[in-house]
């Protein structure tokens, strides 16, 4: 069964607007962490933001914020004020405490239009 | 966060040959991982590199095809053996300090097998 589901293969957004990238997850482990990575065409994986399952507040890092809805098992990434350089693949990933490995979703290709 | 470097950054190889990829971390990490990303796909974990002992391989990956070494806490190698065109992928090294919110990646090695 898929542990991480990203239902949007591709998304388009106008420069300076906000965009939400969806991620849902499945786990029975009460302790886990959720990660978002950006992968530009160069191929490197750039860490963006982390949310722990016990964190009381949604994580934020600059223009990135994570809309964490634990009961719904969703961890959507919100990018505010999109920039052309935000065009890339975005991967959601989860690591369970019982299993110290990252499991990745299939990714969402974000294109920012001028 | 730590910095990870990989060598080579890219290579074009002939079928039947082998390539060794090196991964160097600038500070000690608890765990090191090797991932494969086939064209247009998400990341798949190949194995966890264990210091001074045999790597722990994921289902579908075997030591004869992907031998891994980790002689110390900051260095690991992955060999792709007896290559075929199906091995054409980006290979990424990843490091983890053992805290909840840090797993970072090297820049990747883009391998093309002819």
PDB file of C-alpha atoms in Angstrom:
ATOM      1  CA  UNK A   1       0.000   0.000   0.000  1.00  0.00           C
ATOM      2  CA  UNK A   2       1.155   3.537  -0.742  1.00  0.00           C
ATOM      3  CA  UNK A   3       2.473   5.214   2.362  1.00  0.00           C
ATOM      4  CA  UNK A   4       2.792   8.639   0.757  1.00  0.00           C
ATOM      5  CA  UNK A   5       0.335   9.879  -1.844  1.00  0.00           C
ATOM      6  CA  UNK A   6       0.794  12.977  -3.941  1.00  0.00           C
ATOM      7  CA  UNK A   7      -2.244  13.250  -6.179  1.00  0.00           C
ATOM      8  CA  UNK A   8      -1.075  16.181  -8.306  1.00  0.00           C
ATOM      9  CA  UNK A   9       1.377  15.075 -11.006  1.00  0.00           C
ATOM     10  CA  UNK A  10       1.669  18.690 -12.147  1.00  0.00           C
ATOM     11  CA  UNK A  11       0.678  22.120 -10.911  1.00  0.00           C
ATOM     12  CA  UNK A  12       0.820  25.580 -12.453  1.00  0.00           C
ATOM     13  CA  UNK A  13       0.918  28.872 -10.579  1.00  0.00           C
ATOM     14  CA  UNK A  14       1.395  32.481 -11.535  1.00  0.00           C
ATOM     15  CA  UNK A  15       4.425  34.270 -10.223  1.00  0.00           C
ATOM     16  CA  UNK A  16       3.785  35.982  -6.852  1.00  0.00           C
ATOM     17  CA  UNK A  17       0.750  33.836  -6.083  1.00  0.00           C
ATOM     18  CA  UNK A  18       0.534  31.123  -3.428  1.00  0.00           C
ATOM     19  CA  UNK A  19       0.261  27.424  -4.239  1.00  0.00           C
ATOM     20  CA  UNK A  20      -0.592  24.327  -2.195  1.00  0.00           C
ATOM     21  CA  UNK A  21       0.925  20.955  -2.981  1.00  0.00           C
ATOM     22  CA  UNK A  22      -0.996  18.023  -1.546  1.00  0.00           C
ATOM     23  CA  UNK A  23       0.383  15.104   0.421  1.00  0.00           C
ATOM     24  CA  UNK A  24      -1.430  12.411   2.354  1.00  0.00           C
ATOM     25  CA  UNK A  25       0.231   9.622   4.281  1.00  0.00           C
ATOM     26  CA  UNK A  26      -0.567   6.328   5.891  1.00  0.00           C
ATOM     27  CA  UNK A  27       1.028   4.972   9.047  1.00  0.00           C
ATOM     28  CA  UNK A  28       0.097   3.184  12.234  1.00  0.00           C
ATOM     29  CA  UNK A  29       3.225   4.408  14.013  1.00  0.00           C
ATOM     30  CA  UNK A  30       2.267   7.209  16.452  1.00  0.00           C
ATOM     31  CA  UNK A  31       5.713   8.780  16.033  1.00  0.00           C
ATOM     32  CA  UNK A  32       6.770   9.907  12.590  1.00  0.00           C
ATOM     33  CA  UNK A  33       8.166  12.822  10.670  1.00  0.00           C
ATOM     34  CA  UNK A  34       7.107  14.390   7.419  1.00  0.00           C
ATOM     35  CA  UNK A  35       9.519  16.051   5.020  1.00  0.00           C
ATOM     36  CA  UNK A  36       9.262  18.089   1.863  1.00  0.00           C
ATOM     37  CA  UNK A  37      12.073  18.238  -0.668  1.00  0.00           C
ATOM     38  CA  UNK A  38      12.559  20.262  -3.828  1.00  0.00           C
ATOM     39  CA  UNK A  39      14.335  18.752  -6.802  1.00  0.00           C
ATOM     40  CA  UNK A  40      15.254  21.172  -9.587  1.00  0.00           C
ATOM     41  CA  UNK A  41      16.281  19.911 -13.000  1.00  0.00           C
ATOM     42  CA  UNK A  42      19.881  19.618 -11.777  1.00  0.00           C
ATOM     43  CA  UNK A  43      18.798  16.588  -9.747  1.00  0.00           C
ATOM     44  CA  UNK A  44      19.859  17.572  -6.255  1.00  0.00           C
ATOM     45  CA  UNK A  45      17.398  17.063  -3.416  1.00  0.00           C
ATOM     46  CA  UNK A  46      16.929  20.224  -1.379  1.00  0.00           C
ATOM     47  CA  UNK A  47      15.376  19.906   2.072  1.00  0.00           C
ATOM     48  CA  UNK A  48      12.575  22.437   2.578  1.00  0.00           C
ATOM     49  CA  UNK A  49      10.633  21.749   5.740  1.00  0.00           C
ATOM     50  CA  UNK A  50       9.975  19.170   8.448  1.00  0.00           C
ATOM     51  CA  UNK A  51       6.936  18.396  10.617  1.00  0.00           C
ATOM     52  CA  UNK A  52       7.008  15.992  13.529  1.00  0.00           C
ATOM     53  CA  UNK A  53       3.898  14.049  14.440  1.00  0.00           C
ATOM     54  CA  UNK A  54       3.907  15.498  17.954  1.00  0.00           C
ATOM     55  CA  UNK A  55       4.559  19.072  16.915  1.00  0.00           C
ATOM     56  CA  UNK A  56       1.729  21.292  18.089  1.00  0.00           C
ATOM     57  CA  UNK A  57       2.228  23.993  15.510  1.00  0.00           C
ATOM     58  CA  UNK A  58       2.503  23.877  11.763  1.00  0.00           C
ATOM     59  CA  UNK A  59       6.085  24.148  10.547  1.00  0.00           C
ATOM     60  CA  UNK A  60       7.197  27.251   8.676  1.00  0.00           C
ATOM     61  CA  UNK A  61      10.446  28.071   6.882  1.00  0.00           C
ATOM     62  CA  UNK A  62      10.464  31.391   5.095  1.00  0.00           C
ATOM     63  CA  UNK A  63       8.000  31.191   2.200  1.00  0.00           C
ATOM     64  CA  UNK A  64       7.277  27.533   2.943  1.00  0.00           C
ATOM     65  CA  UNK A  65       4.689  26.362   5.426  1.00  0.00           C
ATOM     66  CA  UNK A  66       3.263  22.958   6.115  1.00  0.00           C
ATOM     67  CA  UNK A  67      -0.473  22.583   6.641  1.00  0.00           C
ATOM     68  CA  UNK A  68      -0.462  19.590   8.973  1.00  0.00           C
ATOM     69  CA  UNK A  69      -3.847  17.969   9.596  1.00  0.00           C
ATOM     70  CA  UNK A  70      -3.070  14.928  11.681  1.00  0.00           C
ATOM     71  CA  UNK A  71      -6.575  13.488  11.867  1.00  0.00           C
ATOM     72  CA  UNK A  72      -6.813  13.607   8.084  1.00  0.00           C
ATOM     73  CA  UNK A  73      -3.240  12.382   7.682  1.00  0.00           C
ATOM     74  CA  UNK A  74      -2.359  15.207   5.365  1.00  0.00           C
ATOM     75  CA  UNK A  75       0.742  17.374   5.202  1.00  0.00           C
ATOM     76  CA  UNK A  76       0.276  19.871   2.420  1.00  0.00           C
ATOM     77  CA  UNK A  77       3.076  22.242   1.450  1.00  0.00           C
ATOM     78  CA  UNK A  78       2.143  25.875   0.947  1.00  0.00           C
ATOM     79  CA  UNK A  79       4.496  28.103  -1.016  1.00  0.00           C
ATOM     80  CA  UNK A  80       3.701  31.790  -0.729  1.00  0.00           C
ATOM     81  CA  UNK A  81       4.675  34.470  -3.240  1.00  0.00           C
ATOM     82  CA  UNK A  82       5.851  31.998  -5.880  1.00  0.00           C
ATOM     83  CA  UNK A  83       9.028  32.788  -7.765  1.00  0.00           C
ATOM     84  CA  UNK A  84      10.222  31.527 -11.138  1.00  0.00           C
ATOM     85  CA  UNK A  85      12.977  29.652  -9.345  1.00  0.00           C
ATOM     86  CA  UNK A  86      10.370  27.595  -7.508  1.00  0.00           C
ATOM     87  CA  UNK A  87       9.721  25.622 -10.695  1.00  0.00           C
ATOM     88  CA  UNK A  88      10.844  22.094  -9.807  1.00  0.00           C
ATOM     89  CA  UNK A  89       9.694  18.674  -8.655  1.00  0.00           C
ATOM     90  CA  UNK A  90       8.469  18.562  -5.063  1.00  0.00           C
ATOM     91  CA  UNK A  91       8.531  15.372  -3.044  1.00  0.00           C
ATOM     92  CA  UNK A  92       6.739  14.608   0.186  1.00  0.00           C
ATOM     93  CA  UNK A  93       8.379  11.965   2.374  1.00  0.00           C
ATOM     94  CA  UNK A  94       7.761  10.243   5.686  1.00  0.00           C
ATOM     95  CA  UNK A  95       9.981   8.574   8.210  1.00  0.00           C
ATOM     96  CA  UNK A  96       8.455   6.402  10.924  1.00  0.00           C
ATOM     97  CA  UNK A  97      10.212   6.070  14.258  1.00  0.00           C
ATOM     98  CA  UNK A  98       9.999   2.289  13.995  1.00  0.00           C
ATOM     99  CA  UNK A  99      11.741   2.358  10.626  1.00  0.00           C
ATOM    100  CA  UNK A 100      14.510   4.851  10.056  1.00  0.00           C
ATOM    101  CA  UNK A 101      14.016   5.156   6.315  1.00  0.00           C
ATOM    102  CA  UNK A 102      12.450   7.863   4.202  1.00  0.00           C
ATOM    103  CA  UNK A 103       9.533   6.801   2.023  1.00  0.00           C
ATOM    104  CA  UNK A 104       8.819   9.179  -0.842  1.00  0.00           C
ATOM    105  CA  UNK A 105       5.718  10.088  -2.770  1.00  0.00           C
ATOM    106  CA  UNK A 106       5.719  10.208  -6.563  1.00  0.00           C
ATOM    107  CA  UNK A 107       6.211  13.947  -6.625  1.00  0.00           C
ATOM    108  CA  UNK A 108       4.497  17.017  -8.054  1.00  0.00           C
ATOM    109  CA  UNK A 109       6.003  19.040 -10.874  1.00  0.00           C
ATOM    110  CA  UNK A 110       5.430  22.721 -10.147  1.00  0.00           C
ATOM    111  CA  UNK A 111       5.680  25.261 -12.931  1.00  0.00           C
ATOM    112  CA  UNK A 112       5.681  28.952 -12.071  1.00  0.00           C
ATOM    113  CA  UNK A 113       4.528  31.147 -14.942  1.00  0.00           C
ATOM    114  CA  UNK A 114       5.693  34.741 -15.335  1.00  0.00           C
TER     115      UNK A 114
ATOM    116  CA  UNK B   1      23.017  20.874   8.207  1.00  0.00           C
ATOM    117  CA  UNK B   2      25.914  18.805   6.904  1.00  0.00           C
ATOM    118  CA  UNK B   3      27.265  19.023   3.390  1.00  0.00           C
ATOM    119  CA  UNK B   4      27.485  15.895   1.253  1.00  0.00           C
ATOM    120  CA  UNK B   5      29.604  15.606  -1.846  1.00  0.00           C
ATOM    121  CA  UNK B   6      29.457  12.878  -4.450  1.00  0.00           C
ATOM    122  CA  UNK B   7      31.862  11.828  -7.172  1.00  0.00           C
ATOM    123  CA  UNK B   8      31.410  11.579 -10.083  1.00  0.00           C
ATOM    124  CA  UNK B   9      28.570  13.997 -10.711  1.00  0.00           C
ATOM    125  CA  UNK B  10      27.727  12.204 -13.934  1.00  0.00           C
ATOM    126  CA  UNK B  11      29.090   9.447 -16.130  1.00  0.00           C
ATOM    127  CA  UNK B  12      28.324   7.603 -19.326  1.00  0.00           C
ATOM    128  CA  UNK B  13      29.275   3.947 -19.159  1.00  0.00           C
ATOM    129  CA  UNK B  14      29.258   0.920 -21.402  1.00  0.00           C
ATOM    130  CA  UNK B  15      27.083  -2.089 -20.774  1.00  0.00           C
ATOM    131  CA  UNK B  16      28.803  -4.755 -18.663  1.00  0.00           C
ATOM    132  CA  UNK B  17      31.163  -2.391 -16.859  1.00  0.00           C
ATOM    133  CA  UNK B  18      31.036  -1.224 -13.244  1.00  0.00           C
ATOM    134  CA  UNK B  19      31.075   2.233 -11.685  1.00  0.00           C
ATOM    135  CA  UNK B  20      31.915   3.199  -8.117  1.00  0.00           C
ATOM    136  CA  UNK B  21      30.294   6.308  -6.683  1.00  0.00           C
ATOM    137  CA  UNK B  22      31.877   8.023  -3.700  1.00  0.00           C
ATOM    138  CA  UNK B  23      30.015   9.929  -0.996  1.00  0.00           C
ATOM    139  CA  UNK B  24      31.731  12.180   1.534  1.00  0.00           C
ATOM    140  CA  UNK B  25      29.992  13.945   4.416  1.00  0.00           C
ATOM    141  CA  UNK B  26      31.624  16.943   6.073  1.00  0.00           C
ATOM    142  CA  UNK B  27      30.665  15.839   9.583  1.00  0.00           C
ATOM    143  CA  UNK B  28      29.811  12.622  11.320  1.00  0.00           C
ATOM    144  CA  UNK B  29      26.422  11.144  10.640  1.00  0.00           C
ATOM    145  CA  UNK B  30      24.673   8.256  12.305  1.00  0.00           C
ATOM    146  CA  UNK B  31      23.247   6.696   9.189  1.00  0.00           C
ATOM    147  CA  UNK B  32      24.022   6.844   5.496  1.00  0.00           C
ATOM    148  CA  UNK B  33      21.714   5.713   2.741  1.00  0.00           C
ATOM    149  CA  UNK B  34      21.879   5.149  -0.992  1.00  0.00           C
ATOM    150  CA  UNK B  35      18.886   5.909  -3.194  1.00  0.00           C
ATOM    151  CA  UNK B  36      18.144   5.359  -6.866  1.00  0.00           C
ATOM    152  CA  UNK B  37      15.918   7.603  -8.936  1.00  0.00           C
ATOM    153  CA  UNK B  38      15.045   6.187 -12.316  1.00  0.00           C
ATOM    154  CA  UNK B  39      14.039   8.647 -15.054  1.00  0.00           C
ATOM    155  CA  UNK B  40      10.755  10.350 -14.245  1.00  0.00           C
ATOM    156  CA  UNK B  41      10.355   8.389 -11.025  1.00  0.00           C
ATOM    157  CA  UNK B  42      10.549   8.994  -7.317  1.00  0.00           C
ATOM    158  CA  UNK B  43      13.402   7.940  -5.058  1.00  0.00           C
ATOM    159  CA  UNK B  44      13.805   4.316  -4.048  1.00  0.00           C
ATOM    160  CA  UNK B  45      16.033   3.252  -1.188  1.00  0.00           C
ATOM    161  CA  UNK B  46      18.733   0.795  -2.256  1.00  0.00           C
ATOM    162  CA  UNK B  47      20.373   0.165   1.090  1.00  0.00           C
ATOM    163  CA  UNK B  48      21.508   1.531   4.422  1.00  0.00           C
ATOM    164  CA  UNK B  49      25.291   1.760   4.591  1.00  0.00           C
ATOM    165  CA  UNK B  50      26.543   0.426   7.923  1.00  0.00           C
ATOM    166  CA  UNK B  51      29.926   1.442   9.252  1.00  0.00           C
ATOM    167  CA  UNK B  52      32.349  -1.449   9.242  1.00  0.00           C
ATOM    168  CA  UNK B  53      29.799  -4.089   8.325  1.00  0.00           C
ATOM    169  CA  UNK B  54      27.663  -5.237   5.447  1.00  0.00           C
ATOM    170  CA  UNK B  55      25.007  -2.875   4.178  1.00  0.00           C
ATOM    171  CA  UNK B  56      21.323  -3.568   4.773  1.00  0.00           C
ATOM    172  CA  UNK B  57      19.618  -3.963   1.411  1.00  0.00           C
ATOM    173  CA  UNK B  58      16.007  -3.294   0.520  1.00  0.00           C
ATOM    174  CA  UNK B  59      13.826  -5.768  -1.283  1.00  0.00           C
ATOM    175  CA  UNK B  60      14.843  -6.003  -4.921  1.00  0.00           C
ATOM    176  CA  UNK B  61      18.451  -4.941  -4.378  1.00  0.00           C
ATOM    177  CA  UNK B  62      21.344  -7.349  -3.798  1.00  0.00           C
ATOM    178  CA  UNK B  63      24.926  -6.996  -2.710  1.00  0.00           C
ATOM    179  CA  UNK B  64      26.353  -8.603  -5.841  1.00  0.00           C
ATOM    180  CA  UNK B  65      24.782  -5.901  -8.000  1.00  0.00           C
ATOM    181  CA  UNK B  66      25.218  -2.948  -5.620  1.00  0.00           C
ATOM    182  CA  UNK B  67      28.160  -3.553  -3.279  1.00  0.00           C
ATOM    183  CA  UNK B  68      28.442  -0.824  -0.668  1.00  0.00           C
ATOM    184  CA  UNK B  69      31.234   0.091   1.688  1.00  0.00           C
ATOM    185  CA  UNK B  70      31.341   2.446   4.647  1.00  0.00           C
ATOM    186  CA  UNK B  71      34.785   2.328   6.228  1.00  0.00           C
ATOM    187  CA  UNK B  72      34.142   5.267   8.578  1.00  0.00           C
ATOM    188  CA  UNK B  73      31.385   7.636   9.706  1.00  0.00           C
ATOM    189  CA  UNK B  74      31.853  10.166   6.925  1.00  0.00           C
ATOM    190  CA  UNK B  75      32.543   8.132   3.773  1.00  0.00           C
ATOM    191  CA  UNK B  76      30.706   5.528   1.718  1.00  0.00           C
ATOM    192  CA  UNK B  77      30.875   4.039  -1.755  1.00  0.00           C
ATOM    193  CA  UNK B  78      28.254   2.427  -3.955  1.00  0.00           C
ATOM    194  CA  UNK B  79      29.272   0.283  -6.908  1.00  0.00           C
ATOM    195  CA  UNK B  80      26.876  -0.412  -9.730  1.00  0.00           C
ATOM    196  CA  UNK B  81      28.130  -3.703 -11.152  1.00  0.00           C
ATOM    197  CA  UNK B  82      27.746  -5.294 -14.579  1.00  0.00           C
ATOM    198  CA  UNK B  83      25.687  -2.352 -15.740  1.00  0.00           C
ATOM    199  CA  UNK B  84      22.821  -2.479 -18.202  1.00  0.00           C
ATOM    200  CA  UNK B  85      20.796   0.386 -19.710  1.00  0.00           C
ATOM    201  CA  UNK B  86      18.157  -0.235 -17.014  1.00  0.00           C
ATOM    202  CA  UNK B  87      20.677   1.023 -14.454  1.00  0.00           C
ATOM    203  CA  UNK B  88      20.565   4.498 -15.989  1.00  0.00           C
ATOM    204  CA  UNK B  89      19.415   6.616 -13.051  1.00  0.00           C
ATOM    205  CA  UNK B  90      20.390   9.283 -10.597  1.00  0.00           C
ATOM    206  CA  UNK B  91      22.079   7.745  -7.571  1.00  0.00           C
ATOM    207  CA  UNK B  92      21.860   9.806  -4.386  1.00  0.00           C
ATOM    208  CA  UNK B  93      23.699   9.489  -1.132  1.00  0.00           C
ATOM    209  CA  UNK B  94      21.915  10.637   2.013  1.00  0.00           C
ATOM    210  CA  UNK B  95      23.016  11.245   5.578  1.00  0.00           C
ATOM    211  CA  UNK B  96      21.191  11.341   8.878  1.00  0.00           C
ATOM    212  CA  UNK B  97      22.457  12.580  12.239  1.00  0.00           C
ATOM    213  CA  UNK B  98      19.951  10.512  14.175  1.00  0.00           C
ATOM    214  CA  UNK B  99      17.811  13.436  15.193  1.00  0.00           C
ATOM    215  CA  UNK B 100      14.255  13.656  13.985  1.00  0.00           C
ATOM    216  CA  UNK B 101      14.509  16.383  11.491  1.00  0.00           C
ATOM    217  CA  UNK B 102      17.697  16.045   9.559  1.00  0.00           C
ATOM    218  CA  UNK B 103      18.138  13.909   6.510  1.00  0.00           C
ATOM    219  CA  UNK B 104      20.071  15.589   3.781  1.00  0.00           C
ATOM    220  CA  UNK B 105      21.205  14.548   0.330  1.00  0.00           C
ATOM    221  CA  UNK B 106      24.223  14.787  -1.860  1.00  0.00           C
ATOM    222  CA  UNK B 107      23.991  16.359  -5.309  1.00  0.00           C
ATOM    223  CA  UNK B 108      23.510  12.974  -6.981  1.00  0.00           C
ATOM    224  CA  UNK B 109      25.362  11.035  -9.655  1.00  0.00           C
ATOM    225  CA  UNK B 110      23.645  10.965 -13.032  1.00  0.00           C
ATOM    226  CA  UNK B 111      24.499   7.650 -14.681  1.00  0.00           C
ATOM    227  CA  UNK B 112      23.793   6.763 -18.291  1.00  0.00           C
ATOM    228  CA  UNK B 113      24.497   3.236 -19.496  1.00  0.00           C
ATOM    229  CA  UNK B 114      24.747   2.669 -23.225  1.00  0.00           C
TER     230      UNK B 114
END
